Amino acid sequence: MDLDRTYVHFGAGLGPGVRVPPTDPALLSAWRIMFTRDPWARLWSAYVDKFVLPDSWMDLGRSIVRMRYRLSVQEALSLRKQSALERRVADSENSPLAFHVKDKMKCPDDITFSEFLRFVLSNNNAHWRPVSEVCDPCALRPHFLGKMETFGPDSAFIFNTTGLSDVLKLQLTHSTHVLDELQQLTAYHFQHVQRKGFSACLDYLGVARRLWRAFQLNGYIPTDLAFPEPFLESPLRKATRQEAESHVMERVRAAHSASPLGHQEWSALKRRHLVEVYRSVPRELLLRVQQRFSMDFQLFRYDEQPSDLFGE
């Protein structure tokens, strides 16, 4: 409960790539627990965390920009019969598209959700790889299979069953959890931008705008509440990182407290944002994503074709 987001990502020397062999004696003699998440919600959450926020701009974001360039050239070549000269221009370093790529490689800040989904289909990063592949339940043979959608009651059942009911005393209420999440994400991203040398890409005001938008998409701040730029532009201009975090959290906390949502209202708002973005995705792409995650849909009993996402 005391570990912050930065430590989990960088301080422990661990990550989602760490594997424990299914035959490990410690694993065989322990309670084995596995949690899953609806693939549609998991992909949207990963996009917000990694590309609305700048967490993965400088590595995976650059890969998506390269993919964008390749697809654009391929589309241009397929849509019109180009002469050899036109093809050379399209592929040259002096073409407008090439200049766009060079610019976006410095700051991949405009990755779309559809671009992200296309990237997911060819990339096995553990943040969005099917759960059944990241942690094969046939090898793990978990005693408990929980779901993120019912995390509270599922974890309570697991703690009680395994004799760890004392842990329940540390569990957060929804309101406390949200404030803790806002604080953790704010601190993490100001540290991340400073650590990764984003200065040519994002200043503190830019980080604040991104956080505000992500908090809206996650249902923590009302969608119609404008970013408080007049109150933050001047204070953030000469602020230290700690001062910037404090200024932004003050505004975020006030915005969240002004119209606090219960858990059901919060879930409904998050769902509305999720539906809106999926309805903008080409159907052929939705069907390819559906196929990629078919094992998760089947094993963990998630709806592979929700009517609100597919527009049925």
PDB file of C-alpha atoms in Angstrom:
ATOM      1  CA  MET A   1       0.000   0.000   0.000  1.00  0.00           C
ATOM      2  CA  ASP A   2       2.989   2.308   0.510  1.00  0.00           C
ATOM      3  CA  LEU A   3       4.528   1.759  -2.936  1.00  0.00           C
ATOM      4  CA  ASP A   4       4.043   4.683  -5.300  1.00  0.00           C
ATOM      5  CA  ARG A   5       3.659   4.485  -9.067  1.00  0.00           C
ATOM      6  CA  THR A   6       7.219   5.606  -9.838  1.00  0.00           C
ATOM      7  CA  TYR A   7       8.734   2.900  -7.625  1.00  0.00           C
ATOM      8  CA  VAL A   8       6.546   0.206  -9.146  1.00  0.00           C
ATOM      9  CA  HIS A   9       7.593   1.251 -12.667  1.00  0.00           C
ATOM     10  CA  PHE A  10      11.281   1.931 -12.122  1.00  0.00           C
ATOM     11  CA  GLY A  11      12.489   1.405  -8.555  1.00  0.00           C
ATOM     12  CA  ALA A  12      11.906  -2.285  -8.008  1.00  0.00           C
ATOM     13  CA  GLY A  13      13.818  -3.546 -11.031  1.00  0.00           C
ATOM     14  CA  LEU A  14      10.702  -5.498 -11.930  1.00  0.00           C
ATOM     15  CA  GLY A  15       8.027  -5.092 -14.541  1.00  0.00           C
ATOM     16  CA  PRO A  16       5.332  -6.884 -16.534  1.00  0.00           C
ATOM     17  CA  GLY A  17       8.047  -8.832 -18.371  1.00  0.00           C
ATOM     18  CA  VAL A  18       9.090 -10.753 -15.247  1.00  0.00           C
ATOM     19  CA  ARG A  19       8.144 -14.420 -15.404  1.00  0.00           C
ATOM     20  CA  VAL A  20       8.031 -17.146 -12.763  1.00  0.00           C
ATOM     21  CA  PRO A  21       8.152 -20.672 -14.260  1.00  0.00           C
ATOM     22  CA  PRO A  22       4.923 -22.620 -13.570  1.00  0.00           C
ATOM     23  CA  THR A  23       7.054 -25.411 -12.073  1.00  0.00           C
ATOM     24  CA  ASP A  24       8.689 -23.125  -9.490  1.00  0.00           C
ATOM     25  CA  PRO A  25       8.258 -24.849  -6.066  1.00  0.00           C
ATOM     26  CA  ALA A  26       7.329 -21.556  -4.382  1.00  0.00           C
ATOM     27  CA  LEU A  27       4.533 -21.054  -6.893  1.00  0.00           C
ATOM     28  CA  LEU A  28       3.272 -24.615  -6.643  1.00  0.00           C
ATOM     29  CA  SER A  29       2.968 -24.395  -2.849  1.00  0.00           C
ATOM     30  CA  ALA A  30       1.277 -20.949  -2.811  1.00  0.00           C
ATOM     31  CA  TRP A  31      -2.190 -19.633  -3.339  1.00  0.00           C
ATOM     32  CA  ARG A  32      -2.348 -18.712  -7.027  1.00  0.00           C
ATOM     33  CA  ILE A  33      -4.469 -15.718  -7.957  1.00  0.00           C
ATOM     34  CA  MET A  34      -5.205 -14.269 -11.377  1.00  0.00           C
ATOM     35  CA  PHE A  35      -7.108 -11.101 -12.285  1.00  0.00           C
ATOM     36  CA  THR A  36      -8.517 -10.282 -15.709  1.00  0.00           C
ATOM     37  CA  ARG A  37     -10.092  -7.253 -17.357  1.00  0.00           C
ATOM     38  CA  ASP A  38     -12.519  -6.682 -20.218  1.00  0.00           C
ATOM     39  CA  PRO A  39     -10.217  -6.352 -23.279  1.00  0.00           C
ATOM     40  CA  TRP A  40     -12.197  -3.398 -24.668  1.00  0.00           C
ATOM     41  CA  ALA A  41     -11.794  -1.429 -21.418  1.00  0.00           C
ATOM     42  CA  ARG A  42      -8.204  -2.568 -20.950  1.00  0.00           C
ATOM     43  CA  LEU A  43      -7.146  -1.288 -24.385  1.00  0.00           C
ATOM     44  CA  TRP A  44      -8.809   2.095 -23.869  1.00  0.00           C
ATOM     45  CA  SER A  45      -7.211   2.443 -20.438  1.00  0.00           C
ATOM     46  CA  ALA A  46      -3.788   1.587 -21.873  1.00  0.00           C
ATOM     47  CA  TYR A  47      -4.208   4.205 -24.594  1.00  0.00           C
ATOM     48  CA  VAL A  48      -5.108   6.933 -22.088  1.00  0.00           C
ATOM     49  CA  ASP A  49      -2.241   5.970 -19.756  1.00  0.00           C
ATOM     50  CA  LYS A  50       0.405   5.663 -22.466  1.00  0.00           C
ATOM     51  CA  PHE A  51      -0.540   8.096 -25.243  1.00  0.00           C
ATOM     52  CA  VAL A  52      -3.039  10.687 -23.986  1.00  0.00           C
ATOM     53  CA  LEU A  53      -0.524  10.986 -21.162  1.00  0.00           C
ATOM     54  CA  PRO A  54       3.117  11.042 -22.313  1.00  0.00           C
ATOM     55  CA  ASP A  55       4.274   7.851 -20.610  1.00  0.00           C
ATOM     56  CA  SER A  56       5.197   5.973 -23.811  1.00  0.00           C
ATOM     57  CA  TRP A  57       5.643   8.762 -26.340  1.00  0.00           C
ATOM     58  CA  MET A  58       9.394   8.435 -26.677  1.00  0.00           C
ATOM     59  CA  ASP A  59       9.539   4.692 -27.284  1.00  0.00           C
ATOM     60  CA  LEU A  60       6.273   3.134 -28.423  1.00  0.00           C
ATOM     61  CA  GLY A  61       4.936   6.459 -29.700  1.00  0.00           C
ATOM     62  CA  ARG A  62       7.867   6.763 -32.084  1.00  0.00           C
ATOM     63  CA  SER A  63       7.189   3.241 -33.324  1.00  0.00           C
ATOM     64  CA  ILE A  64       3.591   4.222 -34.099  1.00  0.00           C
ATOM     65  CA  VAL A  65       4.769   7.329 -35.981  1.00  0.00           C
ATOM     66  CA  ARG A  66       7.006   5.087 -38.126  1.00  0.00           C
ATOM     67  CA  MET A  67       4.011   2.815 -38.731  1.00  0.00           C
ATOM     68  CA  ARG A  68       1.946   5.861 -39.725  1.00  0.00           C
ATOM     69  CA  TYR A  69       4.591   6.813 -42.275  1.00  0.00           C
ATOM     70  CA  ARG A  70       4.741   3.322 -43.796  1.00  0.00           C
ATOM     71  CA  LEU A  71       0.945   3.068 -44.037  1.00  0.00           C
ATOM     72  CA  SER A  72       0.679   6.540 -45.571  1.00  0.00           C
ATOM     73  CA  VAL A  73       3.206   5.714 -48.278  1.00  0.00           C
ATOM     74  CA  GLN A  74       1.527   2.369 -48.964  1.00  0.00           C
ATOM     75  CA  GLU A  75      -1.871   4.038 -49.200  1.00  0.00           C
ATOM     76  CA  ALA A  76      -0.546   6.683 -51.573  1.00  0.00           C
ATOM     77  CA  LEU A  77       0.972   4.024 -53.800  1.00  0.00           C
ATOM     78  CA  SER A  78      -2.188   1.919 -53.835  1.00  0.00           C
ATOM     79  CA  LEU A  79      -4.674   4.748 -54.424  1.00  0.00           C
ATOM     80  CA  ARG A  80      -3.003   6.203 -57.483  1.00  0.00           C
ATOM     81  CA  LYS A  81      -0.690   4.884 -60.123  1.00  0.00           C
ATOM     82  CA  GLN A  82       2.484   6.786 -59.467  1.00  0.00           C
ATOM     83  CA  SER A  83       5.408   7.154 -61.778  1.00  0.00           C
ATOM     84  CA  ALA A  84       8.847   6.067 -60.634  1.00  0.00           C
ATOM     85  CA  LEU A  85       9.660   9.734 -60.035  1.00  0.00           C
ATOM     86  CA  GLU A  86       6.573  10.206 -57.828  1.00  0.00           C
ATOM     87  CA  ARG A  87       7.492   7.154 -55.788  1.00  0.00           C
ATOM     88  CA  ARG A  88      10.992   8.469 -55.229  1.00  0.00           C
ATOM     89  CA  VAL A  89       9.550  11.790 -54.048  1.00  0.00           C
ATOM     90  CA  ALA A  90       7.119  10.039 -51.724  1.00  0.00           C
ATOM     91  CA  ASP A  91       9.955   8.073 -50.151  1.00  0.00           C
ATOM     92  CA  SER A  92      12.527  10.854 -50.090  1.00  0.00           C
ATOM     93  CA  GLU A  93      13.672  12.644 -46.966  1.00  0.00           C
ATOM     94  CA  ASN A  94      12.460  15.915 -48.452  1.00  0.00           C
ATOM     95  CA  SER A  95       8.811  14.942 -48.881  1.00  0.00           C
ATOM     96  CA  PRO A  96       6.181  16.695 -46.695  1.00  0.00           C
ATOM     97  CA  LEU A  97       5.351  13.345 -45.117  1.00  0.00           C
ATOM     98  CA  ALA A  98       8.989  12.757 -44.199  1.00  0.00           C
ATOM     99  CA  PHE A  99       9.187  16.190 -42.591  1.00  0.00           C
ATOM    100  CA  HIS A 100       6.036  15.361 -40.619  1.00  0.00           C
ATOM    101  CA  VAL A 101       7.632  12.134 -39.392  1.00  0.00           C
ATOM    102  CA  LYS A 102      10.823  13.910 -38.328  1.00  0.00           C
ATOM    103  CA  ASP A 103       8.763  16.448 -36.386  1.00  0.00           C
ATOM    104  CA  LYS A 104       6.584  13.830 -34.712  1.00  0.00           C
ATOM    105  CA  MET A 105       9.552  11.658 -33.806  1.00  0.00           C
ATOM    106  CA  LYS A 106      10.638  14.519 -31.537  1.00  0.00           C
ATOM    107  CA  CYS A 107       7.221  14.713 -29.911  1.00  0.00           C
ATOM    108  CA  PRO A 108       4.706  11.930 -30.788  1.00  0.00           C
ATOM    109  CA  ASP A 109       1.804  13.782 -29.181  1.00  0.00           C
ATOM    110  CA  ASP A 110      -0.998  13.035 -31.655  1.00  0.00           C
ATOM    111  CA  ILE A 111      -1.320   9.231 -31.616  1.00  0.00           C
ATOM    112  CA  THR A 112      -4.942   8.348 -32.369  1.00  0.00           C
ATOM    113  CA  PHE A 113      -6.844   5.493 -30.777  1.00  0.00           C
ATOM    114  CA  SER A 114      -7.229   3.722 -34.136  1.00  0.00           C
ATOM    115  CA  GLU A 115      -3.471   3.981 -34.716  1.00  0.00           C
ATOM    116  CA  PHE A 116      -2.899   2.519 -31.266  1.00  0.00           C
ATOM    117  CA  LEU A 117      -5.227  -0.427 -31.984  1.00  0.00           C
ATOM    118  CA  ARG A 118      -3.423  -1.172 -35.257  1.00  0.00           C
ATOM    119  CA  PHE A 119      -0.138  -1.098 -33.358  1.00  0.00           C
ATOM    120  CA  VAL A 120      -1.528  -3.485 -30.708  1.00  0.00           C
ATOM    121  CA  LEU A 121      -2.261  -6.061 -33.402  1.00  0.00           C
ATOM    122  CA  SER A 122       1.438  -6.317 -34.233  1.00  0.00           C
ATOM    123  CA  ASN A 123       3.000  -5.594 -30.841  1.00  0.00           C
ATOM    124  CA  ASN A 124       3.141  -7.923 -27.831  1.00  0.00           C
ATOM    125  CA  ASN A 125       3.789  -5.391 -25.070  1.00  0.00           C
ATOM    126  CA  ALA A 126       2.484  -6.884 -21.799  1.00  0.00           C
ATOM    127  CA  HIS A 127       0.394  -3.765 -21.076  1.00  0.00           C
ATOM    128  CA  TRP A 128      -2.098  -4.845 -23.768  1.00  0.00           C
ATOM    129  CA  ARG A 129      -1.161  -8.372 -24.789  1.00  0.00           C
ATOM    130  CA  PRO A 130      -4.083 -10.766 -24.111  1.00  0.00           C
ATOM    131  CA  VAL A 131      -4.135 -11.730 -20.438  1.00  0.00           C
ATOM    132  CA  SER A 132      -4.363 -15.401 -21.387  1.00  0.00           C
ATOM    133  CA  GLU A 133      -0.930 -15.038 -23.037  1.00  0.00           C
ATOM    134  CA  VAL A 134       0.700 -12.873 -20.374  1.00  0.00           C
ATOM    135  CA  CYS A 135      -0.359 -15.323 -17.675  1.00  0.00           C
ATOM    136  CA  ASP A 136      -1.483 -18.640 -19.152  1.00  0.00           C
ATOM    137  CA  PRO A 137      -4.211 -19.969 -16.822  1.00  0.00           C
ATOM    138  CA  CYS A 138      -3.632 -23.507 -18.081  1.00  0.00           C
ATOM    139  CA  ALA A 139      -0.062 -23.306 -16.763  1.00  0.00           C
ATOM    140  CA  LEU A 140      -0.763 -21.218 -13.653  1.00  0.00           C
ATOM    141  CA  ARG A 141      -3.907 -23.152 -12.640  1.00  0.00           C
ATOM    142  CA  PRO A 142      -5.109 -20.345 -10.329  1.00  0.00           C
ATOM    143  CA  HIS A 143      -7.122 -21.074  -7.220  1.00  0.00           C
ATOM    144  CA  PHE A 144      -8.889 -17.741  -7.666  1.00  0.00           C
ATOM    145  CA  LEU A 145      -9.855 -15.896 -10.834  1.00  0.00           C
ATOM    146  CA  GLY A 146     -10.942 -12.330 -10.143  1.00  0.00           C
ATOM    147  CA  LYS A 147     -12.036  -9.514 -12.420  1.00  0.00           C
ATOM    148  CA  MET A 148     -11.079  -5.856 -12.314  1.00  0.00           C
ATOM    149  CA  GLU A 149     -14.741  -4.983 -12.840  1.00  0.00           C
ATOM    150  CA  THR A 150     -15.540  -6.523  -9.429  1.00  0.00           C
ATOM    151  CA  PHE A 151     -12.159  -5.970  -7.803  1.00  0.00           C
ATOM    152  CA  GLY A 152     -13.505  -4.912  -4.391  1.00  0.00           C
ATOM    153  CA  PRO A 153     -15.689  -7.929  -3.576  1.00  0.00           C
ATOM    154  CA  ASP A 154     -13.363 -10.346  -5.373  1.00  0.00           C
ATOM    155  CA  SER A 155     -10.293  -9.239  -3.421  1.00  0.00           C
ATOM    156  CA  ALA A 156     -12.278  -9.255  -0.160  1.00  0.00           C
ATOM    157  CA  PHE A 157     -13.335 -12.851  -0.829  1.00  0.00           C
ATOM    158  CA  ILE A 158      -9.733 -13.845  -1.600  1.00  0.00           C
ATOM    159  CA  PHE A 159      -8.333 -12.180   1.540  1.00  0.00           C
ATOM    160  CA  ASN A 160     -10.959 -13.762   3.756  1.00  0.00           C
ATOM    161  CA  THR A 161     -10.523 -17.207   2.230  1.00  0.00           C
ATOM    162  CA  THR A 162      -6.720 -17.175   2.494  1.00  0.00           C
ATOM    163  CA  GLY A 163      -6.628 -15.887   6.089  1.00  0.00           C
ATOM    164  CA  LEU A 164      -5.501 -12.367   5.191  1.00  0.00           C
ATOM    165  CA  SER A 165      -8.619 -10.527   6.303  1.00  0.00           C
ATOM    166  CA  ASP A 166      -6.459  -7.982   8.190  1.00  0.00           C
ATOM    167  CA  VAL A 167      -5.464  -6.552   4.804  1.00  0.00           C
ATOM    168  CA  LEU A 168      -9.065  -5.464   4.318  1.00  0.00           C
ATOM    169  CA  LYS A 169      -8.580  -2.813   6.994  1.00  0.00           C
ATOM    170  CA  LEU A 170      -6.185  -1.047   4.612  1.00  0.00           C
ATOM    171  CA  GLN A 171      -8.584  -0.940   1.685  1.00  0.00           C
ATOM    172  CA  LEU A 172      -9.539   2.493   0.377  1.00  0.00           C
ATOM    173  CA  THR A 173     -13.000   3.886  -0.165  1.00  0.00           C
ATOM    174  CA  HIS A 174     -13.849   4.912  -3.730  1.00  0.00           C
ATOM    175  CA  SER A 175     -13.387   8.595  -2.884  1.00  0.00           C
ATOM    176  CA  THR A 176     -10.032   8.036  -1.177  1.00  0.00           C
ATOM    177  CA  HIS A 177      -8.901   5.809  -4.017  1.00  0.00           C
ATOM    178  CA  VAL A 178      -9.705   8.490  -6.609  1.00  0.00           C
ATOM    179  CA  LEU A 179      -7.796  11.215  -4.735  1.00  0.00           C
ATOM    180  CA  ASP A 180      -4.854   8.869  -4.284  1.00  0.00           C
ATOM    181  CA  GLU A 181      -4.939   8.028  -8.011  1.00  0.00           C
ATOM    182  CA  LEU A 182      -4.998  11.714  -8.967  1.00  0.00           C
ATOM    183  CA  GLN A 183      -2.044  12.448  -6.694  1.00  0.00           C
ATOM    184  CA  GLN A 184      -0.022   9.466  -7.904  1.00  0.00           C
ATOM    185  CA  LEU A 185      -0.578  10.181 -11.597  1.00  0.00           C
ATOM    186  CA  THR A 186       0.240  13.861 -11.208  1.00  0.00           C
ATOM    187  CA  ALA A 187       3.487  13.211  -9.347  1.00  0.00           C
ATOM    188  CA  TYR A 188       4.485  10.392 -11.686  1.00  0.00           C
ATOM    189  CA  HIS A 189       4.077  12.370 -14.896  1.00  0.00           C
ATOM    190  CA  PHE A 190       5.873  15.481 -13.694  1.00  0.00           C
ATOM    191  CA  GLN A 191       8.757  13.230 -12.631  1.00  0.00           C
ATOM    192  CA  HIS A 192       8.557  11.266 -15.880  1.00  0.00           C
ATOM    193  CA  VAL A 193       8.766  14.349 -18.081  1.00  0.00           C
ATOM    194  CA  GLN A 194      11.732  15.670 -16.119  1.00  0.00           C
ATOM    195  CA  ARG A 195      13.489  12.303 -16.106  1.00  0.00           C
ATOM    196  CA  LYS A 196      13.001  11.560 -19.796  1.00  0.00           C
ATOM    197  CA  GLY A 197      14.076  14.990 -21.052  1.00  0.00           C
ATOM    198  CA  PHE A 198      10.748  16.072 -22.523  1.00  0.00           C
ATOM    199  CA  SER A 199      11.570  19.788 -22.233  1.00  0.00           C
ATOM    200  CA  ALA A 200      11.530  20.302 -26.016  1.00  0.00           C
ATOM    201  CA  CYS A 201       8.186  18.517 -26.208  1.00  0.00           C
ATOM    202  CA  LEU A 202       6.176  19.397 -23.112  1.00  0.00           C
ATOM    203  CA  ASP A 203       6.490  22.162 -20.545  1.00  0.00           C
ATOM    204  CA  TYR A 204       4.762  21.984 -17.161  1.00  0.00           C
ATOM    205  CA  LEU A 205       1.631  23.632 -18.561  1.00  0.00           C
ATOM    206  CA  GLY A 206       1.506  21.002 -21.306  1.00  0.00           C
ATOM    207  CA  VAL A 207       1.792  18.215 -18.734  1.00  0.00           C
ATOM    208  CA  ALA A 208      -1.046  19.804 -16.768  1.00  0.00           C
ATOM    209  CA  ARG A 209      -3.273  19.937 -19.870  1.00  0.00           C
ATOM    210  CA  ARG A 210      -2.613  16.265 -20.587  1.00  0.00           C
ATOM    211  CA  LEU A 211      -3.363  15.254 -17.009  1.00  0.00           C
ATOM    212  CA  TRP A 212      -6.591  17.255 -17.027  1.00  0.00           C
ATOM    213  CA  ARG A 213      -7.755  15.539 -20.219  1.00  0.00           C
ATOM    214  CA  ALA A 214      -6.856  12.068 -18.928  1.00  0.00           C
ATOM    215  CA  PHE A 215      -8.702  12.733 -15.664  1.00  0.00           C
ATOM    216  CA  GLN A 216     -11.764  13.767 -17.660  1.00  0.00           C
ATOM    217  CA  LEU A 217     -11.625  10.612 -19.794  1.00  0.00           C
ATOM    218  CA  ASN A 218     -11.291   8.529 -16.620  1.00  0.00           C
ATOM    219  CA  GLY A 219     -14.376  10.177 -15.127  1.00  0.00           C
ATOM    220  CA  TYR A 220     -12.580  12.038 -12.314  1.00  0.00           C
ATOM    221  CA  ILE A 221     -13.264  15.562 -13.622  1.00  0.00           C
ATOM    222  CA  PRO A 222     -16.480  16.678 -15.398  1.00  0.00           C
ATOM    223  CA  THR A 223     -16.053  16.709 -19.173  1.00  0.00           C
ATOM    224  CA  ASP A 224     -17.530  20.183 -19.526  1.00  0.00           C
ATOM    225  CA  LEU A 225     -15.125  21.744 -17.023  1.00  0.00           C
ATOM    226  CA  ALA A 226     -12.527  23.720 -18.963  1.00  0.00           C
ATOM    227  CA  PHE A 227      -8.842  23.438 -18.190  1.00  0.00           C
ATOM    228  CA  PRO A 228      -8.002  26.297 -15.751  1.00  0.00           C
ATOM    229  CA  GLU A 229      -5.248  27.801 -17.902  1.00  0.00           C
ATOM    230  CA  PRO A 230      -5.623  31.385 -16.568  1.00  0.00           C
ATOM    231  CA  PHE A 231      -4.897  30.111 -13.045  1.00  0.00           C
ATOM    232  CA  LEU A 232      -1.956  27.882 -13.983  1.00  0.00           C
ATOM    233  CA  GLU A 233      -0.094  29.532 -16.857  1.00  0.00           C
ATOM    234  CA  SER A 234       1.765  32.123 -14.773  1.00  0.00           C
ATOM    235  CA  PRO A 235       2.461  29.970 -11.658  1.00  0.00           C
ATOM    236  CA  LEU A 236       3.832  27.096 -13.748  1.00  0.00           C
ATOM    237  CA  ARG A 237       6.135  29.247 -15.862  1.00  0.00           C
ATOM    238  CA  LYS A 238       8.864  29.492 -13.217  1.00  0.00           C
ATOM    239  CA  ALA A 239       7.820  26.709 -10.849  1.00  0.00           C
ATOM    240  CA  THR A 240      10.002  23.883  -9.636  1.00  0.00           C
ATOM    241  CA  ARG A 241       8.698  20.385 -10.281  1.00  0.00           C
ATOM    242  CA  GLN A 242       7.356  20.069  -6.736  1.00  0.00           C
ATOM    243  CA  GLU A 243       5.687  23.488  -6.976  1.00  0.00           C
ATOM    244  CA  ALA A 244       4.157  22.564 -10.335  1.00  0.00           C
ATOM    245  CA  GLU A 245       2.730  19.336  -8.901  1.00  0.00           C
ATOM    246  CA  SER A 246       1.246  21.284  -5.981  1.00  0.00           C
ATOM    247  CA  HIS A 247      -0.355  23.939  -8.213  1.00  0.00           C
ATOM    248  CA  VAL A 248      -1.892  21.351 -10.522  1.00  0.00           C
ATOM    249  CA  MET A 249      -3.141  19.105  -7.720  1.00  0.00           C
ATOM    250  CA  GLU A 250      -4.817  22.077  -6.053  1.00  0.00           C
ATOM    251  CA  ARG A 251      -6.869  22.716  -9.206  1.00  0.00           C
ATOM    252  CA  VAL A 252      -7.521  19.022  -9.885  1.00  0.00           C
ATOM    253  CA  ARG A 253      -8.674  18.379  -6.325  1.00  0.00           C
ATOM    254  CA  ALA A 254     -11.006  21.377  -6.453  1.00  0.00           C
ATOM    255  CA  ALA A 255     -12.476  20.266  -9.796  1.00  0.00           C
ATOM    256  CA  HIS A 256     -13.050  16.736  -8.534  1.00  0.00           C
ATOM    257  CA  SER A 257     -14.583  17.885  -5.243  1.00  0.00           C
ATOM    258  CA  ALA A 258     -16.918  20.348  -6.959  1.00  0.00           C
ATOM    259  CA  SER A 259     -18.963  17.513  -8.451  1.00  0.00           C
ATOM    260  CA  PRO A 260     -18.022  14.220  -6.768  1.00  0.00           C
ATOM    261  CA  LEU A 261     -19.460  11.124  -8.393  1.00  0.00           C
ATOM    262  CA  GLY A 262     -20.441   7.893  -6.712  1.00  0.00           C
ATOM    263  CA  HIS A 263     -18.978   4.660  -8.007  1.00  0.00           C
ATOM    264  CA  GLN A 264     -21.929   3.885 -10.304  1.00  0.00           C
ATOM    265  CA  GLU A 265     -22.013   7.408 -11.781  1.00  0.00           C
ATOM    266  CA  TRP A 266     -18.257   7.323 -12.277  1.00  0.00           C
ATOM    267  CA  SER A 267     -18.479   3.946 -14.051  1.00  0.00           C
ATOM    268  CA  ALA A 268     -21.246   5.226 -16.311  1.00  0.00           C
ATOM    269  CA  LEU A 269     -19.227   8.303 -17.274  1.00  0.00           C
ATOM    270  CA  LYS A 270     -16.144   6.204 -18.053  1.00  0.00           C
ATOM    271  CA  ARG A 271     -18.283   3.889 -20.167  1.00  0.00           C
ATOM    272  CA  ARG A 272     -19.676   6.833 -22.122  1.00  0.00           C
ATOM    273  CA  HIS A 273     -16.170   7.996 -23.043  1.00  0.00           C
ATOM    274  CA  LEU A 274     -15.191   4.429 -23.983  1.00  0.00           C
ATOM    275  CA  VAL A 275     -18.235   3.995 -26.232  1.00  0.00           C
ATOM    276  CA  GLU A 276     -17.643   7.323 -27.975  1.00  0.00           C
ATOM    277  CA  VAL A 277     -14.080   6.468 -28.923  1.00  0.00           C
ATOM    278  CA  TYR A 278     -14.826   2.908 -30.083  1.00  0.00           C
ATOM    279  CA  ARG A 279     -17.702   4.129 -32.256  1.00  0.00           C
ATOM    280  CA  SER A 280     -15.114   6.192 -34.169  1.00  0.00           C
ATOM    281  CA  VAL A 281     -12.989   3.120 -34.981  1.00  0.00           C
ATOM    282  CA  PRO A 282     -13.454   1.453 -38.410  1.00  0.00           C
ATOM    283  CA  ARG A 283     -15.453  -1.743 -38.128  1.00  0.00           C
ATOM    284  CA  GLU A 284     -12.802  -3.820 -39.882  1.00  0.00           C
ATOM    285  CA  LEU A 285     -10.334  -2.788 -37.190  1.00  0.00           C
ATOM    286  CA  LEU A 286     -12.778  -3.647 -34.396  1.00  0.00           C
ATOM    287  CA  LEU A 287     -13.214  -7.120 -35.883  1.00  0.00           C
ATOM    288  CA  ARG A 288      -9.447  -7.654 -36.038  1.00  0.00           C
ATOM    289  CA  VAL A 289      -9.104  -6.617 -32.371  1.00  0.00           C
ATOM    290  CA  GLN A 290     -11.987  -8.922 -31.504  1.00  0.00           C
ATOM    291  CA  GLN A 291     -10.150 -11.819 -33.144  1.00  0.00           C
ATOM    292  CA  ARG A 292      -6.837 -10.997 -31.445  1.00  0.00           C
ATOM    293  CA  PHE A 293      -8.458 -11.127 -27.994  1.00  0.00           C
ATOM    294  CA  SER A 294     -10.866 -13.975 -28.737  1.00  0.00           C
ATOM    295  CA  MET A 295      -9.297 -16.280 -26.135  1.00  0.00           C
ATOM    296  CA  ASP A 296      -9.726 -13.678 -23.373  1.00  0.00           C
ATOM    297  CA  PHE A 297     -13.357 -13.154 -24.374  1.00  0.00           C
ATOM    298  CA  GLN A 298     -14.043 -16.888 -24.266  1.00  0.00           C
ATOM    299  CA  LEU A 299     -12.037 -17.915 -21.195  1.00  0.00           C
ATOM    300  CA  PHE A 300     -13.080 -15.038 -18.958  1.00  0.00           C
ATOM    301  CA  ARG A 301     -16.649 -14.578 -20.255  1.00  0.00           C
ATOM    302  CA  TYR A 302     -16.484 -11.052 -21.617  1.00  0.00           C
ATOM    303  CA  ASP A 303     -18.766  -9.789 -24.377  1.00  0.00           C
ATOM    304  CA  GLU A 304     -16.777  -9.964 -27.595  1.00  0.00           C
ATOM    305  CA  GLN A 305     -19.180  -7.734 -29.508  1.00  0.00           C
ATOM    306  CA  PRO A 306     -20.903  -5.217 -27.191  1.00  0.00           C
ATOM    307  CA  SER A 307     -23.801  -3.608 -29.037  1.00  0.00           C
ATOM    308  CA  ASP A 308     -22.974  -0.115 -27.785  1.00  0.00           C
ATOM    309  CA  LEU A 309     -19.415  -0.310 -29.153  1.00  0.00           C
ATOM    310  CA  PHE A 310     -20.344  -1.883 -32.484  1.00  0.00           C
ATOM    311  CA  GLY A 311     -23.319   0.396 -33.073  1.00  0.00           C
ATOM    312  CA  GLU A 312     -25.863  -2.407 -33.287  1.00  0.00           C
TER     313      GLU A 312
END
